[in-house]
Coordinates of C-alpha atoms and ligand atoms in Angstrom, one line a residue:
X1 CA 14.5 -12.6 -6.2
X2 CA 12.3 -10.3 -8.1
X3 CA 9.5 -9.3 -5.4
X4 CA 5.9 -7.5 -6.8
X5 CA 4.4 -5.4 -4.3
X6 CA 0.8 -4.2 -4.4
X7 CA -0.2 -0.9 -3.0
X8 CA 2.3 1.6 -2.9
X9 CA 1.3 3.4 0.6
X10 CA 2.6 3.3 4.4
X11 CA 3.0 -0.2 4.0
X12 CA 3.7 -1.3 0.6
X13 CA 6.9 1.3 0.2
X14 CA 8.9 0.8 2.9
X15 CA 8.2 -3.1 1.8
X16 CA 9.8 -2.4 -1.6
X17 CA 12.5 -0.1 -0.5
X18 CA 13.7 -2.8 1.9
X19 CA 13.7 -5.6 -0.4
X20 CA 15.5 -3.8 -2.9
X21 CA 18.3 -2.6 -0.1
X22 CA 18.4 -6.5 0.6
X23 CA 19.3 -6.5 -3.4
X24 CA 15.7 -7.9 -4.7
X25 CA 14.2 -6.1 -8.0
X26 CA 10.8 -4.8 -7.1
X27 CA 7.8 -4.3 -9.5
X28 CA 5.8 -1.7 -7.3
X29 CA 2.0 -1.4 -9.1
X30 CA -0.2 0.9 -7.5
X31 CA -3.5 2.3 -9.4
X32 CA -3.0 5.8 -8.6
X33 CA -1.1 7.5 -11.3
X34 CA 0.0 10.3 -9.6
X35 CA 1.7 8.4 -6.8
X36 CA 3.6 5.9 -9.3
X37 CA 4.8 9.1 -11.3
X38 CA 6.5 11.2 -8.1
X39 CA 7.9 7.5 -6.4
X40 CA 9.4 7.1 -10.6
X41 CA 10.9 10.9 -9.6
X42 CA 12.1 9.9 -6.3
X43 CA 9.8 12.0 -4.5
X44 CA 8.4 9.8 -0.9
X45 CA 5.2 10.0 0.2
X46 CA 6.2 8.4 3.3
X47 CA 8.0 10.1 6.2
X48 CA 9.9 6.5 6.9
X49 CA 11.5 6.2 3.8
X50 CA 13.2 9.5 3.1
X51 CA 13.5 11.0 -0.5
X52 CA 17.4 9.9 -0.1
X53 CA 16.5 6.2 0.5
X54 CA 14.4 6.0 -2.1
X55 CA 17.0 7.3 -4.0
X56 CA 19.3 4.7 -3.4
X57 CA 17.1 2.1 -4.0
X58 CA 15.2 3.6 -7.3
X59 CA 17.8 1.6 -9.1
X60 CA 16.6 -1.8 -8.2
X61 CA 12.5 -0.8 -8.4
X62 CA 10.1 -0.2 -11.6
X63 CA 7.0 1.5 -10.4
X64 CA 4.0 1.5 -12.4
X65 CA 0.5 1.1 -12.5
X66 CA 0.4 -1.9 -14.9
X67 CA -0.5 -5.2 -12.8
X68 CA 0.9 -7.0 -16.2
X69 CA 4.6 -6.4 -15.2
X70 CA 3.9 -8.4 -11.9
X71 CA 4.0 -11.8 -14.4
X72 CA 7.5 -12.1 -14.5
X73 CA 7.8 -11.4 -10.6
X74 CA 8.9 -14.3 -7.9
X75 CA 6.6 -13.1 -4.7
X76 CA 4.0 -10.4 -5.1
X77 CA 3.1 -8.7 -1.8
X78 CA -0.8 -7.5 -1.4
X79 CA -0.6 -3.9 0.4
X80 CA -4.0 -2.2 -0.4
X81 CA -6.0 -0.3 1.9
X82 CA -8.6 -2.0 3.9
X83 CA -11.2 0.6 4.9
X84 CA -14.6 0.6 6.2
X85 CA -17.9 1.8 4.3
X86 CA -20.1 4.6 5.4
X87 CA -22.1 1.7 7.5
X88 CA -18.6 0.7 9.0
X89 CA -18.4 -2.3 7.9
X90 CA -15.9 -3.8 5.7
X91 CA -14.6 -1.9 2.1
X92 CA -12.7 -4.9 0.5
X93 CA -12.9 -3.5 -2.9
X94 CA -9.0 -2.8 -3.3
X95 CA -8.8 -6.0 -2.3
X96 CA -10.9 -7.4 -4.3
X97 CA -10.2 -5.4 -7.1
X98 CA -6.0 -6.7 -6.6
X99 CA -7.0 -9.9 -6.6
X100 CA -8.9 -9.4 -9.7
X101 CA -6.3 -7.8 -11.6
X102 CA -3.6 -10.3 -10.1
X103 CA -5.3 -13.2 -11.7
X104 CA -5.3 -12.0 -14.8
X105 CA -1.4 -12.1 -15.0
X106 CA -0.2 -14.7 -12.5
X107 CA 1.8 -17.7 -13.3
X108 CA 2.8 -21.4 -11.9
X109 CA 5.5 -20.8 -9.3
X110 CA 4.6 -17.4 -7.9
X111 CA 3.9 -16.7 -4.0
X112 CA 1.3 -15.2 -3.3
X113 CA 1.4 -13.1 0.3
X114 CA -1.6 -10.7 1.4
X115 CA -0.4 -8.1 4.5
X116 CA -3.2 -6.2 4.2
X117 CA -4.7 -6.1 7.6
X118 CA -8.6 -8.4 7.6
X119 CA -11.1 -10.1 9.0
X120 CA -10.1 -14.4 9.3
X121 CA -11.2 -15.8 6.5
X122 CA -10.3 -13.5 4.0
X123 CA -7.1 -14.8 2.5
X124 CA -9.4 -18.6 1.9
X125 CA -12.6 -17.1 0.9
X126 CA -12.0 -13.9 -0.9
X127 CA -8.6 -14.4 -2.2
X128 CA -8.3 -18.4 -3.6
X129 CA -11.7 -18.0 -5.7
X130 CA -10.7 -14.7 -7.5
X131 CA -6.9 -15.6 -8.0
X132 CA -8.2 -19.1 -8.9
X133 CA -10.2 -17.2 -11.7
X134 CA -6.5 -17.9 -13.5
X135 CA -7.3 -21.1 -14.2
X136 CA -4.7 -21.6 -11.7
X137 CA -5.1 -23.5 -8.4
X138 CA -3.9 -21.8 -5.0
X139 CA -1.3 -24.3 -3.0
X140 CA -0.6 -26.5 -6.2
X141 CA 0.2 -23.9 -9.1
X142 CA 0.9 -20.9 -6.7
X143 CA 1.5 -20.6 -3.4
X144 CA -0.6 -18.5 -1.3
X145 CA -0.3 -16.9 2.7
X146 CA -0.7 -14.5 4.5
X147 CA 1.5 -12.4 6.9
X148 CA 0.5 -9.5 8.6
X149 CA 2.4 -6.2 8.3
X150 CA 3.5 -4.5 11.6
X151 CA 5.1 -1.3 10.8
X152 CA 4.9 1.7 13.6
X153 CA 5.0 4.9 11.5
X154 CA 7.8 6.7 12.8
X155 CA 10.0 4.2 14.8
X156 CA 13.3 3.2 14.1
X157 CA 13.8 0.8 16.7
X158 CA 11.9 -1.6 15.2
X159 CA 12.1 -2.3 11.8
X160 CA 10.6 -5.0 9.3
X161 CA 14.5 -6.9 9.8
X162 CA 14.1 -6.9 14.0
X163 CA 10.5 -7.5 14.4
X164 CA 9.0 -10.8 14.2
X165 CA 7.3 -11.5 11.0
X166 CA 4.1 -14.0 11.3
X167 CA 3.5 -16.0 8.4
X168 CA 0.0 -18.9 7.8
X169 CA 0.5 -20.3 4.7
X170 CA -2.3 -22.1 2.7
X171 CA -0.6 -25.1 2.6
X172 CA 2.9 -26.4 4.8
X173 CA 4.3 -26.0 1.0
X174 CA 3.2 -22.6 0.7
X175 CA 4.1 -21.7 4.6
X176 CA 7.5 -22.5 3.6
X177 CA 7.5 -20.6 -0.2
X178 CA 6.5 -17.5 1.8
X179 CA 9.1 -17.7 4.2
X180 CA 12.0 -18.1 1.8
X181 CA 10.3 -14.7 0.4
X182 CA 10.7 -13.2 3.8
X183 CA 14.2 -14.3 4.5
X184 CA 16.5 -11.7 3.1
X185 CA 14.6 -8.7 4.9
X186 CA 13.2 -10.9 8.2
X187 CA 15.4 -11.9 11.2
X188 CA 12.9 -14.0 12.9
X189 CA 9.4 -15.8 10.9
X190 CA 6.9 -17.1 13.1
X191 CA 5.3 -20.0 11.4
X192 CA 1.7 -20.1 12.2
X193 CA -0.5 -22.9 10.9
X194 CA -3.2 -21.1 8.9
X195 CA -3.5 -18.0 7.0
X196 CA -7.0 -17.5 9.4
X197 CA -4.5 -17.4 12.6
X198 CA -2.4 -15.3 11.2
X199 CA -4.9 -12.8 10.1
X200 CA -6.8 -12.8 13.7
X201 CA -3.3 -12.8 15.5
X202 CA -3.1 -9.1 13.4
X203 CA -6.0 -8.2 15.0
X204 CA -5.8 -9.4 18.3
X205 CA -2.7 -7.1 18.5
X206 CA -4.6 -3.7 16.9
X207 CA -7.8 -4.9 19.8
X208 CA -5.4 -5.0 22.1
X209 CA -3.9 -1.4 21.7
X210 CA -7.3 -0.7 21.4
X211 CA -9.1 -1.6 24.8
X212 CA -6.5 -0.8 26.9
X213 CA -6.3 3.1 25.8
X214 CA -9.8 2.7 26.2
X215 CA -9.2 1.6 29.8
X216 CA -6.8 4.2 30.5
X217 CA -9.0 7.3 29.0
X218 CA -11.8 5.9 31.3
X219 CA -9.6 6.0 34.4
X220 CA -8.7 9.4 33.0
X221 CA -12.2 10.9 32.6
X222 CA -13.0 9.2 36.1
X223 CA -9.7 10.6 37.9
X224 CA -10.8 14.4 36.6
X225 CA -13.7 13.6 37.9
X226 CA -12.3 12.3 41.1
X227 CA -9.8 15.8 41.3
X228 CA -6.4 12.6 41.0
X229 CA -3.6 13.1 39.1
X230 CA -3.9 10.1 36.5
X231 CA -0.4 10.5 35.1
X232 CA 0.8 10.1 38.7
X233 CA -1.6 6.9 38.9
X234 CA -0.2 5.7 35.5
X235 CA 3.1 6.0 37.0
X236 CA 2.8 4.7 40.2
X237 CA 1.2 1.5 38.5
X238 CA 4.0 1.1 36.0
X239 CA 6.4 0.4 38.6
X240 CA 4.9 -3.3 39.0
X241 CA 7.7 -5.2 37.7
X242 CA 4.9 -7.8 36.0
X243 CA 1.3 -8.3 35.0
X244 CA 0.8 -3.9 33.8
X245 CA 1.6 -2.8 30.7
X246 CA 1.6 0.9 30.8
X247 CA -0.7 2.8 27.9
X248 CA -1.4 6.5 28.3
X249 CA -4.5 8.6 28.2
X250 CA -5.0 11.2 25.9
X251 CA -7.2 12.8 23.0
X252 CA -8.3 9.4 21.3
X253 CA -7.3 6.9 18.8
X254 CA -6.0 8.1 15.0
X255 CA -4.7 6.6 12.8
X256 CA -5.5 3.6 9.8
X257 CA -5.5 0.6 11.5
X258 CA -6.9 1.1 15.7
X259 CA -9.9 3.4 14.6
X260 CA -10.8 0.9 11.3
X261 CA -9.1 -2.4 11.8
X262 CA -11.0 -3.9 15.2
X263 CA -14.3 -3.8 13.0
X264 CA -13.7 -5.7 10.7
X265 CA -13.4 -8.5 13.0
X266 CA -16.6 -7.1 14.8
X267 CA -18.4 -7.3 11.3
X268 CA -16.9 -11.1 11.1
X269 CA -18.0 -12.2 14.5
X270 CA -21.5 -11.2 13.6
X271 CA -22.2 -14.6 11.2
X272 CA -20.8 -16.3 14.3
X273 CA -23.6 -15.2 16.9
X274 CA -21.1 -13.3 18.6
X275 CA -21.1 -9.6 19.5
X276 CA -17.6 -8.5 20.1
X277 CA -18.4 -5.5 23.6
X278 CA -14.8 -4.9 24.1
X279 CA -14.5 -3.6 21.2
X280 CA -17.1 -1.8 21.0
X281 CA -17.3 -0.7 24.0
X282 CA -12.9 0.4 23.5
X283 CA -14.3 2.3 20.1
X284 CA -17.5 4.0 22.4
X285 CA -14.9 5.7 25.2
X286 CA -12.3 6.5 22.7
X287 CA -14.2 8.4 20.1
X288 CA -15.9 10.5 23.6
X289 CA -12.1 11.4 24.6
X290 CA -12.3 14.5 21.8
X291 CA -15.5 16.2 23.7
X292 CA -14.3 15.1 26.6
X293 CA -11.1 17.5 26.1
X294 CA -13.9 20.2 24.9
X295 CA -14.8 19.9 27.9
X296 CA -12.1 20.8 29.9
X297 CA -10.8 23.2 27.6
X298 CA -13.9 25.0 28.2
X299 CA -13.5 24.4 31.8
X300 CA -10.1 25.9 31.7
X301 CA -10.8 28.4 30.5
X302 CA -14.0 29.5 32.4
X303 CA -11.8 29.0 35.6
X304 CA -9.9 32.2 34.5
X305 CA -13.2 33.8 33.8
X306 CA -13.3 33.5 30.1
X307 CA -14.9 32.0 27.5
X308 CA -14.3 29.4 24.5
X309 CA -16.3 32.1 21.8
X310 CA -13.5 34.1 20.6
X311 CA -10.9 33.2 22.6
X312 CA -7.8 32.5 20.8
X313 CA -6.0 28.7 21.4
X314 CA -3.2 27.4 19.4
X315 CA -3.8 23.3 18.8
X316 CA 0.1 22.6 19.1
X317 CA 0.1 18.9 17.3
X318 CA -2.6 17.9 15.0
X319 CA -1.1 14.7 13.5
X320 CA -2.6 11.3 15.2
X321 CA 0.9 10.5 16.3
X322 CA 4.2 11.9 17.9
X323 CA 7.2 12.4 14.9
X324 CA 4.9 11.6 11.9
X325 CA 2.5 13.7 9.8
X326 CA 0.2 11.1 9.3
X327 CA -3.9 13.0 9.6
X328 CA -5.8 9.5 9.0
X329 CA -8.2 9.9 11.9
X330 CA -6.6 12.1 14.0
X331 CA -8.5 13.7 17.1
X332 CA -6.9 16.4 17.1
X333 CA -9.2 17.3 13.4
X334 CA -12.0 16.7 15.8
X335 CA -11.4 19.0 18.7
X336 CA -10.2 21.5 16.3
X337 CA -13.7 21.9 14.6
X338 CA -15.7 21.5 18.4
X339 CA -13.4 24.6 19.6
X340 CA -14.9 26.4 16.0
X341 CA -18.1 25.4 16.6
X342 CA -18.3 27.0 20.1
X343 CA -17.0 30.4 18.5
X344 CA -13.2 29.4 19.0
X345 CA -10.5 31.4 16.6
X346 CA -8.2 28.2 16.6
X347 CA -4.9 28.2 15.0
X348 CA -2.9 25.1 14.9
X349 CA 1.4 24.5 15.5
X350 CA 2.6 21.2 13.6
X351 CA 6.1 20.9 12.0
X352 CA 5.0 17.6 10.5
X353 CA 1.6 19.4 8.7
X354 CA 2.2 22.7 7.0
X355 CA -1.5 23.5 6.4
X356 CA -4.6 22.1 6.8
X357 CA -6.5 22.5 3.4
X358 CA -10.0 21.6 3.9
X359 CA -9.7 23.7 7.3
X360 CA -8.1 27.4 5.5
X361 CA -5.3 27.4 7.9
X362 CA -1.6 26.9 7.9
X363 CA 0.5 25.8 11.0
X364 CA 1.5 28.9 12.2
X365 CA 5.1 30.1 13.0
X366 CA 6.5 29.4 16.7
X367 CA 7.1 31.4 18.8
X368 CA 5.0 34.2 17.8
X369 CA 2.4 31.8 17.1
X370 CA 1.9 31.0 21.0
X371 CA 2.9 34.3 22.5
X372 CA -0.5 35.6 24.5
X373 CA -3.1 33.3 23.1
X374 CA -5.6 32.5 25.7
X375 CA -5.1 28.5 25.5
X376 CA -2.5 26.5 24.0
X377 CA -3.9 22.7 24.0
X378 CA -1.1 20.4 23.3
X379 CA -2.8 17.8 21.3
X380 CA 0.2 15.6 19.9
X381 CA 3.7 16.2 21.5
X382 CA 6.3 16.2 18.4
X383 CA 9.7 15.9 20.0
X384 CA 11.2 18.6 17.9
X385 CA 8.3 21.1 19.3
X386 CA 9.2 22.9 22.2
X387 CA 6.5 22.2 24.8
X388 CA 8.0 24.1 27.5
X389 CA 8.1 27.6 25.7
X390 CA 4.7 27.2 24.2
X391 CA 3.5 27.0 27.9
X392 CA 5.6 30.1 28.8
X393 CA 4.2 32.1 26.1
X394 CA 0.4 30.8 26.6
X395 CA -1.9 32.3 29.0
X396 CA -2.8 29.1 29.8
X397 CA -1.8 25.6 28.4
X398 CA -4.1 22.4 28.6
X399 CA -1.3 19.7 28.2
X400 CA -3.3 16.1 26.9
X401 CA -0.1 14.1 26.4
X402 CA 1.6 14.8 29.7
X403 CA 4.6 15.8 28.1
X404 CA 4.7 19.7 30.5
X405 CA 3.9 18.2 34.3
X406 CA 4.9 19.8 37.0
X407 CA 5.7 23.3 35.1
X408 CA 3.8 25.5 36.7
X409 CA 0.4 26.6 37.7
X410 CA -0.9 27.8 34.0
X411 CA -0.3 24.6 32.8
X412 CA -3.2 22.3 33.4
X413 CA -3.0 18.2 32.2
X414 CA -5.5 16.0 30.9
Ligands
NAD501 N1 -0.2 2.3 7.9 C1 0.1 1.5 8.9 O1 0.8 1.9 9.8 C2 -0.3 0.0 8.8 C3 0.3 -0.9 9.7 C4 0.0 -2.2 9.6 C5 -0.9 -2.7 8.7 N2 -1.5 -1.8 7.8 C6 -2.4 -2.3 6.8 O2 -1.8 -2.4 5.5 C7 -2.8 -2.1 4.5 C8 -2.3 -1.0 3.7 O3 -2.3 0.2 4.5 P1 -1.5 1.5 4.1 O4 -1.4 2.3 5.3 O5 -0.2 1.2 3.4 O6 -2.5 2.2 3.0 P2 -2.2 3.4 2.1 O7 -3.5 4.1 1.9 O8 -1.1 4.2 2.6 O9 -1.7 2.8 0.7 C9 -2.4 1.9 -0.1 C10 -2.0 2.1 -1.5 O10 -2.7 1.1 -2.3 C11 -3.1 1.7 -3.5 N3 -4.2 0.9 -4.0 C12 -5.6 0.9 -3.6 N4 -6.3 0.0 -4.3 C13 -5.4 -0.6 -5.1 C14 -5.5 -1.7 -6.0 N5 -6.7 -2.3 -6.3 N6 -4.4 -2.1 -6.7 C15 -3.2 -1.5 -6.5 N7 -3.0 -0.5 -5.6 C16 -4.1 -0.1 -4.9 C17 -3.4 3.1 -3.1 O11 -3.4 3.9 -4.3 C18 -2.3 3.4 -2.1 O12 -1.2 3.9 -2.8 C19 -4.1 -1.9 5.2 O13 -4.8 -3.1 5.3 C20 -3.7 -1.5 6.6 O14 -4.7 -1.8 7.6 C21 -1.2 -0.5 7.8

């Protein structure tokens, strides 16, 4: 099979390195120039996919930024950002702008499969009218779906092979076209009956994620309140064999797709008379959690009589997620610049993120970056970092992931 993919970025090139270690040719089209150029050199942009992998698989891809090549492709794969505008609502312009570009050089037979994650609705009505704009018809000449992506920057134990992969297909014709795409690469395809399910089922996943770290940075902002340990309570209700799913407090959401993705549906439920308040509501609490850890920074550190103006604090972790680099959204950007604000001289510790441009600072070297400064706040717990030093060499650590309990008496948690 020779596969098209759309959108070089998290998604789209662990998408194309996979299918061509499954022995599938890849066309990989992204606009950005620079990007096609250093994936051409080998170079990955993408922690998952190390430089080596790509390596091994640049034999079997062409990457270019010429959506013409995609003509003589079997499946093309839609991976383009979908981002919200300055008003938060939904930015389908690379979308859009695929779909405009695809129909321009699409033929009879292809499959068509968008993974970008949307609003329902978005396959039928923006997709089929622009791709259409061929001349050709969706579910006769071509077939059409769409199948959500579910990749988890950064884990390994599961993969796009061992997770489930949900595909709605415009037709039964073109269910079935998309899931002989997915085969080679797929152990398990969950047919679903429309593209729409498919695209909410995406969501309804991200929501999920969403409201319930919501729920448990509540609890956590109450139990401060409340002088309760709430990693003890998190604990203690994770031992019920059934009916708890155990999520974490800490700093807030990063990241593409819980920050971005739940509002698109919000934006969708709107022509349906419907306000969507968990979400909301899940995006209200979440985006508080980085003053809320001003806040007890502060506090820490006025219970040893200082204060946050020129004290020195070391943000260990600044990427939104444990073992990646990824800085889309991360809190830890956030509570960074509150600490400046209020006079702080903040230095940050991440192995994944050697500087921070738009900041002036580099990660500094451990563990002279630690030893004596006034406040260490661990932020995002890499597992290569070494938590438990940073908190011997601190005056004081504020610990927001848990990951030092029970240390000792300088070390406070969230
Ligand atoms: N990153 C994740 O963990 C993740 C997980 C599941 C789903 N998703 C979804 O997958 C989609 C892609 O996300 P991502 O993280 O890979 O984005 P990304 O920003 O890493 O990559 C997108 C790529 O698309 C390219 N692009 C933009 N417009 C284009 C166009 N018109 N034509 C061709 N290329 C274009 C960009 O240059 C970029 O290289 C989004 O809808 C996202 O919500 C992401």
């Amino acid at each position: 099979m020779k596969i098209g993919i759309v959108g070089l970025g998290y998604v789209g090139l662990p998408l194309a390195v996979t299918f061509a270690e499954a022995e599938c040719d890849i066309i990989g089209v992204d606009i950005d120039q620079a990007r096609v150029t250093s994936l051409r050199e080998g170079h990955s942009h993408v922690e998952d996919i190390p430089h080596e992998r790509l390596a091994g698989a640049l034999g079997r891809c062409r990457f270019t930024t010429r959506f013409v090549e995609l003509h003589e492709t079997d499946a093309i794969l839609v991976c383009v950002p979908t981002p919200l505008t300055r008003n938060r609502e939904p930015d389908l312009g690379p979308l859009l702008g695929a779909a405009q570009a695809l129909a321009g050089v699409i033929r009879r037979g292809q499959t068509i499969i968008l993974e970008s994650t949307t609003f329902p609705g978005t396959t039928r009505q923006h997709m089929v009218p622009l791709l259409e704009e061929s001349g050709l018809r969706a579910g006769e000449d071509f077939a059409l779906a769409f199948s959500p992506e579910r990749v988890d920057p950064g884990r390994t134990d599961y993969t796009l092979r061992n997770t489930p992969k949900v595909v709605g297909g415009y037709t039964p014709a073109c269910l079935e076209a998309a899931v002989a795409v997915y085969a080679p690469v797929c152990d398990e395809i969950v047919r679903v009956s429309t593209p729409e399910v498919a695209e909410l089922s995406k969501l309804l996943e991200n929501i999920f994620r969403s409201v319930n770290i919501a729920l448990v940075n509540e609890m956590a902002i109450l139990a401060d309140r409340m002088g309760i340990d709430i990693w003890e309570v998190v604990d203690a209700a994770a031992t019920k064999p059934y009916g708890f799913m155990r999520f974490e407090p800490g700093p807030g959401m990063g990241g593409h797709c819980l920050p971005v993705d739940p509002f698109y549906l919000t934006w969708k439920a709107r022509e349906y008379d419907i306000s969507t308040e968990f979400i909301e509501l899940a995006g209200k609490v979440n985006q508080q959690m980085p003053y809320f850890c001003l806040e007890r920074a502060i506090r820490a550190l006025n219970d040893v009589g200082k204060s946050v103006k020129g004290a020195r604090i070391l943000i260990v972790g600044v990427s939104y997620k444990a073992g990646v680099g990824d800085m889309r959204e991360s809190p830890a950007l956030k509570i960074l610049k509150l600490l400046r604000g209020r006079g702080a001289d903040v230095a940050y510790h991440d192995p994944h993120v050697p500087e921070l441009v738009d900041l002036g600072l580099r990660s500094a070297e451990l563990p002279a970056g630690a030893d004596g400064v006034d406040l260490a706040i661990i932020v995002t717990a890499h597992p290569t970092v070494d938590h438990r030093a940073i908190a011997e060499s601190a005056q004081l650590t504020l610990d927001l992931r848990g990951v030092t309990r029970g240390l000792d008496a300088r070390v406070l948690q969230l």
